[in-house]
Structures are given as C-alpha cells and as structure tokens.
Coordinates of C-alpha atoms and ligand atoms in Angstrom, one line a residue:
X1334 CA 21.2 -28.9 -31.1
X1335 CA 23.5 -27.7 -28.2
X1336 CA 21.8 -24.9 -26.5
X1337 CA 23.7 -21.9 -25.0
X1338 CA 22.3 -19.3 -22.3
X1339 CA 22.0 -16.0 -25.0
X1340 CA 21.8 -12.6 -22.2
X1341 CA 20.4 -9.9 -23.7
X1342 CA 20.1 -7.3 -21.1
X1343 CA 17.5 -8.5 -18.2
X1344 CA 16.7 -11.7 -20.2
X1345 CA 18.0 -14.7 -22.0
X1346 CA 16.6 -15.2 -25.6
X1347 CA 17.4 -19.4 -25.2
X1348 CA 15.8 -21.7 -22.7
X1349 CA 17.1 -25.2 -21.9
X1350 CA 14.2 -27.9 -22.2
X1351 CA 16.4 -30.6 -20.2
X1352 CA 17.4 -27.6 -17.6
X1353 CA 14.2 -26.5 -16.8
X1354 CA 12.8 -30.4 -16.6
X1355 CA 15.2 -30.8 -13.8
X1356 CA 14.7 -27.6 -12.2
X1357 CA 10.6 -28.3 -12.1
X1358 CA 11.7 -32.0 -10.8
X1359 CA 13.6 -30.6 -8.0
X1360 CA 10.6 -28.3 -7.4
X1361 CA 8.4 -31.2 -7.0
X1362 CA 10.3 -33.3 -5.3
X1363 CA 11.3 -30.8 -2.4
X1364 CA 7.2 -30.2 -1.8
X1365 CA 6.9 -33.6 -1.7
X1366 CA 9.3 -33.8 1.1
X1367 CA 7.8 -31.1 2.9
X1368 CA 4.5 -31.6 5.9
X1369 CA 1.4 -31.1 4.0
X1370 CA -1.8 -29.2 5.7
X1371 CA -4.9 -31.4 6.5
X1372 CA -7.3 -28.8 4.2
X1373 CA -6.2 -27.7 0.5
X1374 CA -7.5 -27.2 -2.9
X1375 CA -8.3 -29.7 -5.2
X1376 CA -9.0 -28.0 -8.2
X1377 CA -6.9 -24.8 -9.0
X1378 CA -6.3 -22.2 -11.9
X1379 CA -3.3 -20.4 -12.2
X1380 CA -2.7 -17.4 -14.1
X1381 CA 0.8 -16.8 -14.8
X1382 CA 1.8 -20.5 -13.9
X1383 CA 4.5 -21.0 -16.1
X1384 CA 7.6 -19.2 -14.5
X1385 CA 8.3 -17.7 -10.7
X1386 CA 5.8 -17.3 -8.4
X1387 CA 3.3 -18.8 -10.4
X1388 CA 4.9 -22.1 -11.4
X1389 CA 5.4 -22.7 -8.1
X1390 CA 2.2 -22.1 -6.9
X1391 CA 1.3 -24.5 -9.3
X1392 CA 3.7 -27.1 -8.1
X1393 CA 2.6 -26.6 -4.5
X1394 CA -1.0 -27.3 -4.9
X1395 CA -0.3 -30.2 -7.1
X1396 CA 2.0 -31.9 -5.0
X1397 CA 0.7 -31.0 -1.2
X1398 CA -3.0 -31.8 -2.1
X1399 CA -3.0 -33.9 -5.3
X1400 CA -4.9 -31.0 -6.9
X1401 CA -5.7 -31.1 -10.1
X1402 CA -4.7 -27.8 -12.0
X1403 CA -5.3 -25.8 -15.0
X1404 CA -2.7 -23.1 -16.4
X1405 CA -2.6 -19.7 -18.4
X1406 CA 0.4 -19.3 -19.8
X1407 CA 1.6 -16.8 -22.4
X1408 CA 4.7 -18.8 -23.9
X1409 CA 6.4 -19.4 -27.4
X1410 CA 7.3 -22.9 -28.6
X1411 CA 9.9 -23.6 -30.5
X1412 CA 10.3 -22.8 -34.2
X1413 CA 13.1 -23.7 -36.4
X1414 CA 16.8 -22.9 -34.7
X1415 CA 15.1 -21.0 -31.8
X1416 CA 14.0 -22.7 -28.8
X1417 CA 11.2 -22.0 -26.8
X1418 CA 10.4 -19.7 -23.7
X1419 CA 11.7 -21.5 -20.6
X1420 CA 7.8 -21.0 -19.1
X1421 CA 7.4 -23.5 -22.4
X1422 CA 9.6 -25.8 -21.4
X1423 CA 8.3 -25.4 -17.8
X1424 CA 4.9 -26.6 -18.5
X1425 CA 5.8 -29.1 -21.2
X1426 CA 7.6 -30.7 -17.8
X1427 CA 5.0 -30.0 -15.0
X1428 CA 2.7 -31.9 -17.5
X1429 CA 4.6 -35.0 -17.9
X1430 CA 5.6 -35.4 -14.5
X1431 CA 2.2 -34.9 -13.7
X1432 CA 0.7 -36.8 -15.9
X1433 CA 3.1 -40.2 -14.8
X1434 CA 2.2 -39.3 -11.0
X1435 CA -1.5 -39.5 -11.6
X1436 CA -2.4 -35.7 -11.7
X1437 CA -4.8 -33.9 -13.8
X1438 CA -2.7 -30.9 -15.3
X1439 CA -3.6 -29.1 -18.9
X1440 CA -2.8 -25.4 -19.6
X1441 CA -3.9 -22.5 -22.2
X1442 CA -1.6 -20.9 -23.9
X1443 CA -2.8 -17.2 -25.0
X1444 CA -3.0 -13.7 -23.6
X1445 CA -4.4 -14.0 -20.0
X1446 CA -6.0 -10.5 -20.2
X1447 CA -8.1 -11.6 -23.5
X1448 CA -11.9 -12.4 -23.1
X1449 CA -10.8 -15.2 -25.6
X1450 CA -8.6 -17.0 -23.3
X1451 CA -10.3 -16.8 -20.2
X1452 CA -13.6 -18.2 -22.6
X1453 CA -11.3 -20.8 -23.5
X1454 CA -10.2 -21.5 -19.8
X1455 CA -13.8 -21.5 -18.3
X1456 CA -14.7 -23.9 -21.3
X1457 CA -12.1 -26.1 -20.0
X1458 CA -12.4 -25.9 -16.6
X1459 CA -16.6 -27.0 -16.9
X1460 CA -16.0 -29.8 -19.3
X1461 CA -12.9 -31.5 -17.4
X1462 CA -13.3 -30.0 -13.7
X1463 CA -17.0 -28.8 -13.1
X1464 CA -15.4 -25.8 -10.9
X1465 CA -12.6 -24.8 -8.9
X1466 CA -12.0 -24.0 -5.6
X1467 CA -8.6 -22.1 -6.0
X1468 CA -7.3 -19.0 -8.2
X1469 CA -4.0 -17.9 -7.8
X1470 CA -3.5 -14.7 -9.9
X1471 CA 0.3 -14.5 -10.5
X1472 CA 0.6 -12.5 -13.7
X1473 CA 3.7 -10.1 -14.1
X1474 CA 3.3 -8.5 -17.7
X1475 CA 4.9 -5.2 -19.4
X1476 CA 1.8 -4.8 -21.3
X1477 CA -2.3 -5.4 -21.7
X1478 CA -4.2 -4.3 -25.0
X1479 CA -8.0 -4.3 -23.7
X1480 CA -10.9 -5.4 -25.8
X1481 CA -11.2 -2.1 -27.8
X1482 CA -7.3 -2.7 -28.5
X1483 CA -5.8 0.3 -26.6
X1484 CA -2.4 -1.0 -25.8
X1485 CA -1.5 0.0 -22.0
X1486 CA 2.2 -0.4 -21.1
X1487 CA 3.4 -0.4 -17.5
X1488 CA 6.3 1.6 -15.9
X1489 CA 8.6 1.2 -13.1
X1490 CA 9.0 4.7 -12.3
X1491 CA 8.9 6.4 -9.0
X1492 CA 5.8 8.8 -8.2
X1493 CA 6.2 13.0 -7.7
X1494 CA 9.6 13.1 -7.1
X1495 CA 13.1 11.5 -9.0
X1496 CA 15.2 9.3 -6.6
X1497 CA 18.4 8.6 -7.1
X1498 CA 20.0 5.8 -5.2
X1499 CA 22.6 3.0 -6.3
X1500 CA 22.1 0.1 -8.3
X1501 CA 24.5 -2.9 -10.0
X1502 CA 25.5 -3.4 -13.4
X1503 CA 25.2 -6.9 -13.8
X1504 CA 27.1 -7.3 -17.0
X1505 CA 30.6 -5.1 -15.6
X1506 CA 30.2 -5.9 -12.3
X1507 CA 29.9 -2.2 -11.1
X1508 CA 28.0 -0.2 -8.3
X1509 CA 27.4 2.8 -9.8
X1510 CA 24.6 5.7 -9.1
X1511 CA 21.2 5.3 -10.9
X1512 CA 18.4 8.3 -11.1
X1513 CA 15.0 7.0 -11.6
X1514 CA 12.5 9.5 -12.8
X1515 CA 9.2 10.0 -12.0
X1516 CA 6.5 8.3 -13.8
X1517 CA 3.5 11.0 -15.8
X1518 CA 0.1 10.6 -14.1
X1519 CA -0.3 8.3 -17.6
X1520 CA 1.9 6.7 -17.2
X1521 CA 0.5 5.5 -14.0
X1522 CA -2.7 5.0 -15.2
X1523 CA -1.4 2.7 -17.2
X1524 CA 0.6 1.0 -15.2
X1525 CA -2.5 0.8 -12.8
X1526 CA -4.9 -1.0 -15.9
X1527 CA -1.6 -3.2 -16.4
X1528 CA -0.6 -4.5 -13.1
X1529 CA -3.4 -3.7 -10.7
X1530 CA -6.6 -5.9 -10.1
X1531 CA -9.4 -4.9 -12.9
X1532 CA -8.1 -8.3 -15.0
X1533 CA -8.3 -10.1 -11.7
X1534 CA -11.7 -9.5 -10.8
X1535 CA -13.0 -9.7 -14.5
X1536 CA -11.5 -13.2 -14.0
X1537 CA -13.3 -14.1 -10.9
X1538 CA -16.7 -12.2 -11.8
X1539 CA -16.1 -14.5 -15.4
X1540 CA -15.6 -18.1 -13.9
X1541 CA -18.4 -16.8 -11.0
X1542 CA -21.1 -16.2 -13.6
X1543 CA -20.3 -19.1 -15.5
X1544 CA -21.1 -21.2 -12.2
X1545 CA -17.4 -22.5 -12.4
X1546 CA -16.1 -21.6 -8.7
X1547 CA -17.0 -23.7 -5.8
X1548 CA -18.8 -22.2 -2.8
X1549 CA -15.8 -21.9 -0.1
X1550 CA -13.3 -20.8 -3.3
X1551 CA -10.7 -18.6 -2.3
X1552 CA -8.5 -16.5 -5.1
X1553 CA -4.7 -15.0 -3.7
X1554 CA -3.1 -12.8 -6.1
X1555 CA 0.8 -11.7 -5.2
X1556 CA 2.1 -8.6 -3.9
X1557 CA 5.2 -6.7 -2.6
X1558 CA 6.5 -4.1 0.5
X1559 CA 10.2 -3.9 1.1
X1560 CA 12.0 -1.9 3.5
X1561 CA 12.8 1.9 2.9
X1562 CA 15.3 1.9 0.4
X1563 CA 13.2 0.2 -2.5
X1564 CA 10.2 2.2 -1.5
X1565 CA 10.6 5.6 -3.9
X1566 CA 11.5 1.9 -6.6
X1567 CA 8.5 -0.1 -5.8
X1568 CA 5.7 0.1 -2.8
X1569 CA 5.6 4.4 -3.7
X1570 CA 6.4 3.8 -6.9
X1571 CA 4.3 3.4 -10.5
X1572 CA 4.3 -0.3 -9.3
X1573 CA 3.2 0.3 -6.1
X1574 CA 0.4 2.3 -7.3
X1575 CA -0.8 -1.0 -9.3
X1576 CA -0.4 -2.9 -6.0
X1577 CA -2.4 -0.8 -4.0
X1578 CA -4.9 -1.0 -7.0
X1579 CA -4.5 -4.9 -6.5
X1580 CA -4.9 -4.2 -2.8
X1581 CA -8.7 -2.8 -2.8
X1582 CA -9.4 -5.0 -5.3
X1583 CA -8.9 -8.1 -3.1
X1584 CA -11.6 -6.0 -0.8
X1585 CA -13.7 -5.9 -3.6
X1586 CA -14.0 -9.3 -4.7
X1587 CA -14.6 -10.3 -1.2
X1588 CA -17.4 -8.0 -0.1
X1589 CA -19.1 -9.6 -3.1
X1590 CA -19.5 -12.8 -0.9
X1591 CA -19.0 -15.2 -3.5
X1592 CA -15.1 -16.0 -3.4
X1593 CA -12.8 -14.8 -0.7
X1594 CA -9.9 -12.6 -2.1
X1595 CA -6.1 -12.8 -0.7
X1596 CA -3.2 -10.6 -1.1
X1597 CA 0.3 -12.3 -0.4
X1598 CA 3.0 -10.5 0.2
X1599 CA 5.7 -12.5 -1.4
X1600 CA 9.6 -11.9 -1.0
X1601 CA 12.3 -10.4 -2.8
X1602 CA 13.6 -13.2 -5.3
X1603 CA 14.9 -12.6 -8.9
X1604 CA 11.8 -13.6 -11.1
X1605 CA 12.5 -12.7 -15.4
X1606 CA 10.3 -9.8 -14.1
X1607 CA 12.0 -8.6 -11.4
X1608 CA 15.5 -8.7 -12.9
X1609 CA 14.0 -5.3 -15.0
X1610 CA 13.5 -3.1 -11.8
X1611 CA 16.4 -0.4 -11.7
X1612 CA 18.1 -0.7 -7.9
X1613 CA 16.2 -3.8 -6.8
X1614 CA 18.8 -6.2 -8.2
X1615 CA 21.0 -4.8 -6.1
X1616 CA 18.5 -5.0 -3.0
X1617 CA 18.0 -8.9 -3.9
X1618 CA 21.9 -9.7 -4.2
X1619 CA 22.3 -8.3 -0.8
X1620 CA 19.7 -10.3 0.8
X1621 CA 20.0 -13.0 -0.3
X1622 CA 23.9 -13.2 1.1
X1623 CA 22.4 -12.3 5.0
X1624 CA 19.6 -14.8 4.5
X1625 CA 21.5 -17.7 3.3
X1626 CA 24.4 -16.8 6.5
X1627 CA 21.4 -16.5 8.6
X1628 CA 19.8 -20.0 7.2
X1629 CA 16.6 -18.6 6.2
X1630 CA 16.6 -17.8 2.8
X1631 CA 13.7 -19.3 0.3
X1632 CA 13.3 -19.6 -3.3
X1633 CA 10.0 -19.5 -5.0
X1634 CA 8.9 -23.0 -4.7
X1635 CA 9.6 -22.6 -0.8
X1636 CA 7.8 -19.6 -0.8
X1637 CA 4.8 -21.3 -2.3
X1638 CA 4.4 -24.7 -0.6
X1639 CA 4.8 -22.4 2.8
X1640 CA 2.0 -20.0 1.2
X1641 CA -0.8 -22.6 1.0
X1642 CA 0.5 -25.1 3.9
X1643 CA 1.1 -22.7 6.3
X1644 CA -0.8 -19.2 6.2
X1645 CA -3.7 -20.0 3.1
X1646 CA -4.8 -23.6 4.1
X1647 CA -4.1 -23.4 7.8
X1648 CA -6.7 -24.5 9.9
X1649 CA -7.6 -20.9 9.8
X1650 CA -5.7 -18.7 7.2
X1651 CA -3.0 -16.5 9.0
X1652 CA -3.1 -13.0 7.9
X1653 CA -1.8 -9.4 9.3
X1654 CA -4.4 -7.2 10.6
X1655 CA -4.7 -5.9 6.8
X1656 CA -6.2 -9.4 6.0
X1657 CA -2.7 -10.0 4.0
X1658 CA -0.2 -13.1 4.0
X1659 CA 3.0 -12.2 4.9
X1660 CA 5.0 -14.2 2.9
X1661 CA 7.7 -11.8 3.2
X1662 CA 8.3 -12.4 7.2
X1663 CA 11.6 -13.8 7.6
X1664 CA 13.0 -10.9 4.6
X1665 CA 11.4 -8.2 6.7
X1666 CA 12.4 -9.6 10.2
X1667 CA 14.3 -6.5 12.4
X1668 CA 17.7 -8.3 12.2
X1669 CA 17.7 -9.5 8.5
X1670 CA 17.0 -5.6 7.6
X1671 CA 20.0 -4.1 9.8
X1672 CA 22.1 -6.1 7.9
X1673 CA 20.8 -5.2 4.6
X1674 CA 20.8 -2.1 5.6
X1675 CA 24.3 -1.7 6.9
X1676 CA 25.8 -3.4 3.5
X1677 CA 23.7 -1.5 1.8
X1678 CA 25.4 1.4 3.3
X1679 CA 28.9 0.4 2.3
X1680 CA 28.3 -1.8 -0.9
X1681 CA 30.6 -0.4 -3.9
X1682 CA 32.1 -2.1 -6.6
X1683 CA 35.4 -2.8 -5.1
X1684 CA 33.3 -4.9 -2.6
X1685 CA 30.6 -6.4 -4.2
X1686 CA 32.0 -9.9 -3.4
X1687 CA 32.0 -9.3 0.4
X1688 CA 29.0 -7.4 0.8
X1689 CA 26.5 -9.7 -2.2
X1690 CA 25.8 -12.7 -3.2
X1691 CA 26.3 -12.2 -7.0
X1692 CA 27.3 -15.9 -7.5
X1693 CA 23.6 -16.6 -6.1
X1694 CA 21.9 -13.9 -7.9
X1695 CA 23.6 -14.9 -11.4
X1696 CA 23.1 -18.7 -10.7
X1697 CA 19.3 -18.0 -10.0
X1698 CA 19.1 -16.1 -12.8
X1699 CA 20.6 -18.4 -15.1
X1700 CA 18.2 -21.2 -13.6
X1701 CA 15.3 -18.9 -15.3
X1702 CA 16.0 -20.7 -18.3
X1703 CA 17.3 -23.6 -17.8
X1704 CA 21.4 -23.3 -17.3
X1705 CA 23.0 -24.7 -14.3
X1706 CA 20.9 -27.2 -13.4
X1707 CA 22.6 -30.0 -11.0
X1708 CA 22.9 -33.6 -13.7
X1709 CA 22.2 -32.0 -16.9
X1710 CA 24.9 -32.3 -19.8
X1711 CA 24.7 -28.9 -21.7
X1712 CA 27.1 -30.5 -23.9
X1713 CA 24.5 -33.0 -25.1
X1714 CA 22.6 -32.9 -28.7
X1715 CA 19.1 -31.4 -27.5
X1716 CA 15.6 -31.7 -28.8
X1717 CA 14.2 -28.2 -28.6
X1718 CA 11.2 -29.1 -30.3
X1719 CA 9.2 -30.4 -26.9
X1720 CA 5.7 -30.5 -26.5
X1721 CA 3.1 -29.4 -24.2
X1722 CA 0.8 -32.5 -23.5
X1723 CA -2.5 -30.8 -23.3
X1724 CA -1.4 -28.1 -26.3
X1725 CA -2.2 -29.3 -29.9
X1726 CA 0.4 -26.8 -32.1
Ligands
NAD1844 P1 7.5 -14.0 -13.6 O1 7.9 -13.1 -14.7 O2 8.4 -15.1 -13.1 O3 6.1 -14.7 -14.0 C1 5.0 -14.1 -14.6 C2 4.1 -15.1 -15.3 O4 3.1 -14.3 -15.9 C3 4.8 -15.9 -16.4 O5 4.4 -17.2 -16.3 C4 4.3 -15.2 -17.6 O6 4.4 -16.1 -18.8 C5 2.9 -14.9 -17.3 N1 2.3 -13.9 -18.1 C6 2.8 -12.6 -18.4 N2 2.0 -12.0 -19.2 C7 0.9 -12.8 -19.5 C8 -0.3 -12.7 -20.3 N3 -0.6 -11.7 -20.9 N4 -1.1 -13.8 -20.3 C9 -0.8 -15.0 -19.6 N5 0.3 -15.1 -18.8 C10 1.2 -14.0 -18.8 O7 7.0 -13.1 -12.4 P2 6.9 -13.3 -10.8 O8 8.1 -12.5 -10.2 O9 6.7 -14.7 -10.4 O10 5.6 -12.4 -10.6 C11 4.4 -12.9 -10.3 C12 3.7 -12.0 -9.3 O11 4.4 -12.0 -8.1 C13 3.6 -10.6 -9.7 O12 2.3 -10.1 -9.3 C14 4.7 -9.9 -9.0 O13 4.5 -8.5 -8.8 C15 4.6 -10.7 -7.7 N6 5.8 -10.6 -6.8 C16 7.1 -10.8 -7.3 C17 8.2 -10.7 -6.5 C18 9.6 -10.9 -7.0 O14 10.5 -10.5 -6.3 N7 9.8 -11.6 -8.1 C19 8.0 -10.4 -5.1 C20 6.7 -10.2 -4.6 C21 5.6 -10.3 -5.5

C-alpha cells in the first residue's frame, strides 16, 4: 500500500518500513565513519532500543565495537491496513543489516517492566551470549502496571507551584502562553515508580543473580538538566523527580560492587517522547537553530557513538564531579545558552521563522516514523507486513 505520515496530536499513527530502513542505514553508516575507542562492549542489552536514544545506542555499540546486542522493545507489527510502530520497523532493519554485516542482533518484544520479559531476555542472553558486559537502560514510557497489576501512570507536571511560560502550537503555527499545573504528591509517586530507577535495578539485580553480567559490566541509563527555563517543566518538575530517583539509583547499583552504574545526561532532541512535554518543543526548536548556525548540533545517533567512544569507553570514563556523562556539553555551553536565551526572550508567532528552526523540528519529527527520508519513493506500492528476524509472530 502507499503509506502516508497520519499526525495525531504528539504522534503519527503510520510508520514507513522503507523510511525507517534508510534512516537506521544512515545511522549506521555515519558510526562507521566515525574514530572508534580502543576498549568497548561486546555484548550489550538495550532496553528501549527500538526508537531515540535507545536505537542509537544500539547502533553505536554494534557498529564501533562489533558488539553483539540484544533488544527490549515494546512494538506493534502490522495487522491488516495498519502498519506497524516505526520502533517495529526500526528493528526489523537493524536486524537485517546486521545480520548481512556479520553481527549477532535478536530482540524481545514485550513489556520491559514485566518479570516475564526480562525472564525471557535473561533466557536469551545465557543460551546465545553466556553474559553481558553492557546495559543501557533507555526506556521512556507513560505507564508501568507492576506485578500485582496496579497500573502507575506518569505526569509531566511541575512540583508546588503552577508555571506558566510560553510554548508552540505545532499544528497553527502559534506562540501562545501555556500554564502547567502542579502535579498531586500521587501523582509524583507515580511518576517516580514509572520513570525513576526501581525497574532498572530490578533489571540488573535480575541478570546479576542469574550469573548473566560479566565482571567489569557497566550499565548507563539516560537523563536530563536544561537551563532555567525548562526547569519548573522538567529537572523540578514530576519528571525530574523520577530523574533524581534514577539519579540515587545509579549510586545504588554501584555500591553493590557487582556492575558500575552511569547516568548520561543526554541533550535536548525531539524523541516520540519528548514531542509530549508542554513548553519544551519550543525550547528544542530554538536550539536546534543556534546549534546548527554554531556547527554543533547532534542528533541521537551522534549523541550516542560520542557517549560510548568518547566519555563511557575512554581510556578512563569522563564524568562531572557527580560521577555523570555530560552528554549535554555543547547544548549547555555559556554561549549556546545566551542565545537561546535571548530568542527565547523575543520568540512570538509573528517570528517563529527567524527566531526557530521549525523546518528542523518538523523534519525530525517526521523522520520518527519514517517520512522524509533522503532516496525513498513514498509514492511506491509498500509492504507493510515486514518482519523482525529473531521474532516468530
Ligand atoms: P523514545 O520514546 O524515543 O524511546 C523510548 C523507548 O522505550 C522506545 O524504544 C519504546 O518502545 C521503549 N519502551 C517504552 N515503554 C516500554 C516498555 N514498557 N517495554 C519496553 N520498551 C518500552 O524516548 P527517548 O527520548 O529516546 O528517551 C530515552 C531516555 O532518554 C529516557 O530516559 C529519556 O528521559 C532520556 N532523555 C531523552 C531526551 C530527549 O530530549 N529526548 C533528553 C535526555 C534524556
């Protein structure tokens, strides 16, 4: 069938198999192109690994170290007229490409906070790998129902007090003002048990007590700070709360001396998760126009193959004096945030061309599923029926 990008709101309910091949391809190929460090993983397990920050952690570990890699996806495949999730698609692609280059790459598809799937991982990872030495935790998820099936659903609120501050309508093309109110001390809690660090370290004490993590492993789950005016959004907000949560947890895991927790501090970039938080669309649009005039700006996959080249597998890994990677150097640096902050100052709708770049955010956004990928016809007769290698439907 001919597949069309469907917006809904913050998502888009089609995904483009041949899109998102060529978008993983190009992920690939640009690590491949990149200086690789001397150390790395060889045998990683990614949580979250078929979109954002996840997929392209993925990518990176495969491609810089030849590592072999198991994935925990949550994804749909396609049934009837509807096509699958693009983190379907995704995989189906890493896989192949994978697969022709030589690399070991399978993936579980089920609900990475379920004692069933990360059973069913650890089964996998014993019979096919023995261990690993790498766990990159890169789940971003509106809910979690625990084992006694209390469904937890997570905010982004602020915390005490309601903040008002602008944000962008992406559908009108409008600045406009936007009051987010505070989240209930519930609501918190929940977000906490949803996007904080207790599935994280049930994942590591899980693999460590079924003898499936090597002795030097190292696990690096994602984080984010941002300058003042996303704070009351995100770093004091309901999410931030979870972060902090995600925070001690790292400290946790690693004072149980068997695997070394990281926290990376990754940058602004519009993710299908981050497209739902009120005011940081805005935020994003703005920075990525002063990055990209400045030369410094970095998608996900650059991001990533910096991540474990440069700071995780360096000859020693380079941290702040919180033991975190800071991923997010070049967003945060002095004169990239005057400039933010100075647009953000003026930005209104009658100069949303001049002071973002909406063409970028919308073109990344699209990408997300597939559309507007360089040598793809969208005009073609597609199959959406593709298949994940290692996943028997
Ligand atoms: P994303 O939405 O692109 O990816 C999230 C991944 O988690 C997807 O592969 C999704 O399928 C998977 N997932 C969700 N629920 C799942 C479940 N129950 N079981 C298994 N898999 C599940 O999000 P992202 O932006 O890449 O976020 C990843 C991490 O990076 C999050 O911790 C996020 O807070 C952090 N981060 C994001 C940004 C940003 O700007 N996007 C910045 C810094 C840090």
């Amino acid at each position: 069938m001919i597949i069309k990008p469907k917006v809904r709101g913050f998502i888009c309910t089609t995904a483009h198999p041949e899109g998102c091949k060529a978008l993983v391809r190009s992920q690939i190929e640009y690590v491949k192109a990149q200086k690789h460090s001397a150390k790395g993983p060889k045998k990683v397990l990614v949580i979250g690994a078929s979109m954002g920050y996840g997929l392209a952690s993925r990518i990176s570990a495969a491609y810089s170290y030849g590592a072999a890699t198991v994935g925990v996806i949550f994804d749909r495949a396609a049934s009837g007229s509807r096509t699958a999730t693009s983190g379907w698609y995704n995989t189906a692609a890493f896989e192949q490409i994978a697969s022709e280059d030589g690399l070991y790459a399978k993936t579980i598809n089920g609900d990475a906070y379920s004692k069933e799937i990360k059973d069913k991982t650890i089964e996998l990872i014993k019979k096919d790998l023995g261990k690993v030495d790498c766990i990159v935790y890169s789940l971003a998820a509106p809910r979690r129902t625990t084992a006694d099936g209390t469904v937890y659903t997570s905010v982004l609120k602020t915390v005490g007090d309601s903040y008002t501050n602008k944000t962008i309508n992406l559908k009108d093309k409008t600045v406009s003002d936007i009051t987010v109110e505070p989240a209930s001390e519930e609501e918190i809690a929940a977000t906490v048990k949803v996007m904080g660090g207790e599935d994280w370290k049930d994942w590591i004490d899980a693999l460590v007590e079924a003898g499936a993590v090597e002795d030097d492993a190292v696990t690096v789950a994602y984080s984010y700070i941002g300058p003042d005016i996303t704070h009351p959004m995100y770093a004091d907000g309901s999410i931030g709360k979870a972060k902090d949560h995600l925070f001690a947890t790292a400290k946790e895991i690693t004072a149980q001396g068997r695997v070394k927790a990281y926290i990376s501090v990754n940058k602004a970039l519009v993710t299908q998760s981050s497209a739902a938080i009120p005011i940081v669309p805005l935020y994003i649009s703005i920075l990525y126009k002063v990055m990209k005039e400045k030369g410094v700006h970095e998608g996900c996959i650059e991001q990533m193959c910096r991540m474990f080249n440069e700071k995780l597998y360096a000859d020693v890994p380079v941290t702040d004096s919180e033991c975190r990677i800071r991923m997010d150097d070049l967003e945060m640096g002095e004169e990239i945030q005057s400039e933010v902050h100075k647009l953000w100052t003026e930005i209104a709708t009658d100069n949303l061309s001049t002071h973002a770049d909406l063409e970028g955010y919308n073109e990344d956004f699209y990408k997300l599923f597939g559309f507007g990928a360089e040598g793809v016809d969208y005009e073609a007769d597609t199959d959406q029926g593709t298949k994940i290698p290692s996943i028997e439907e």
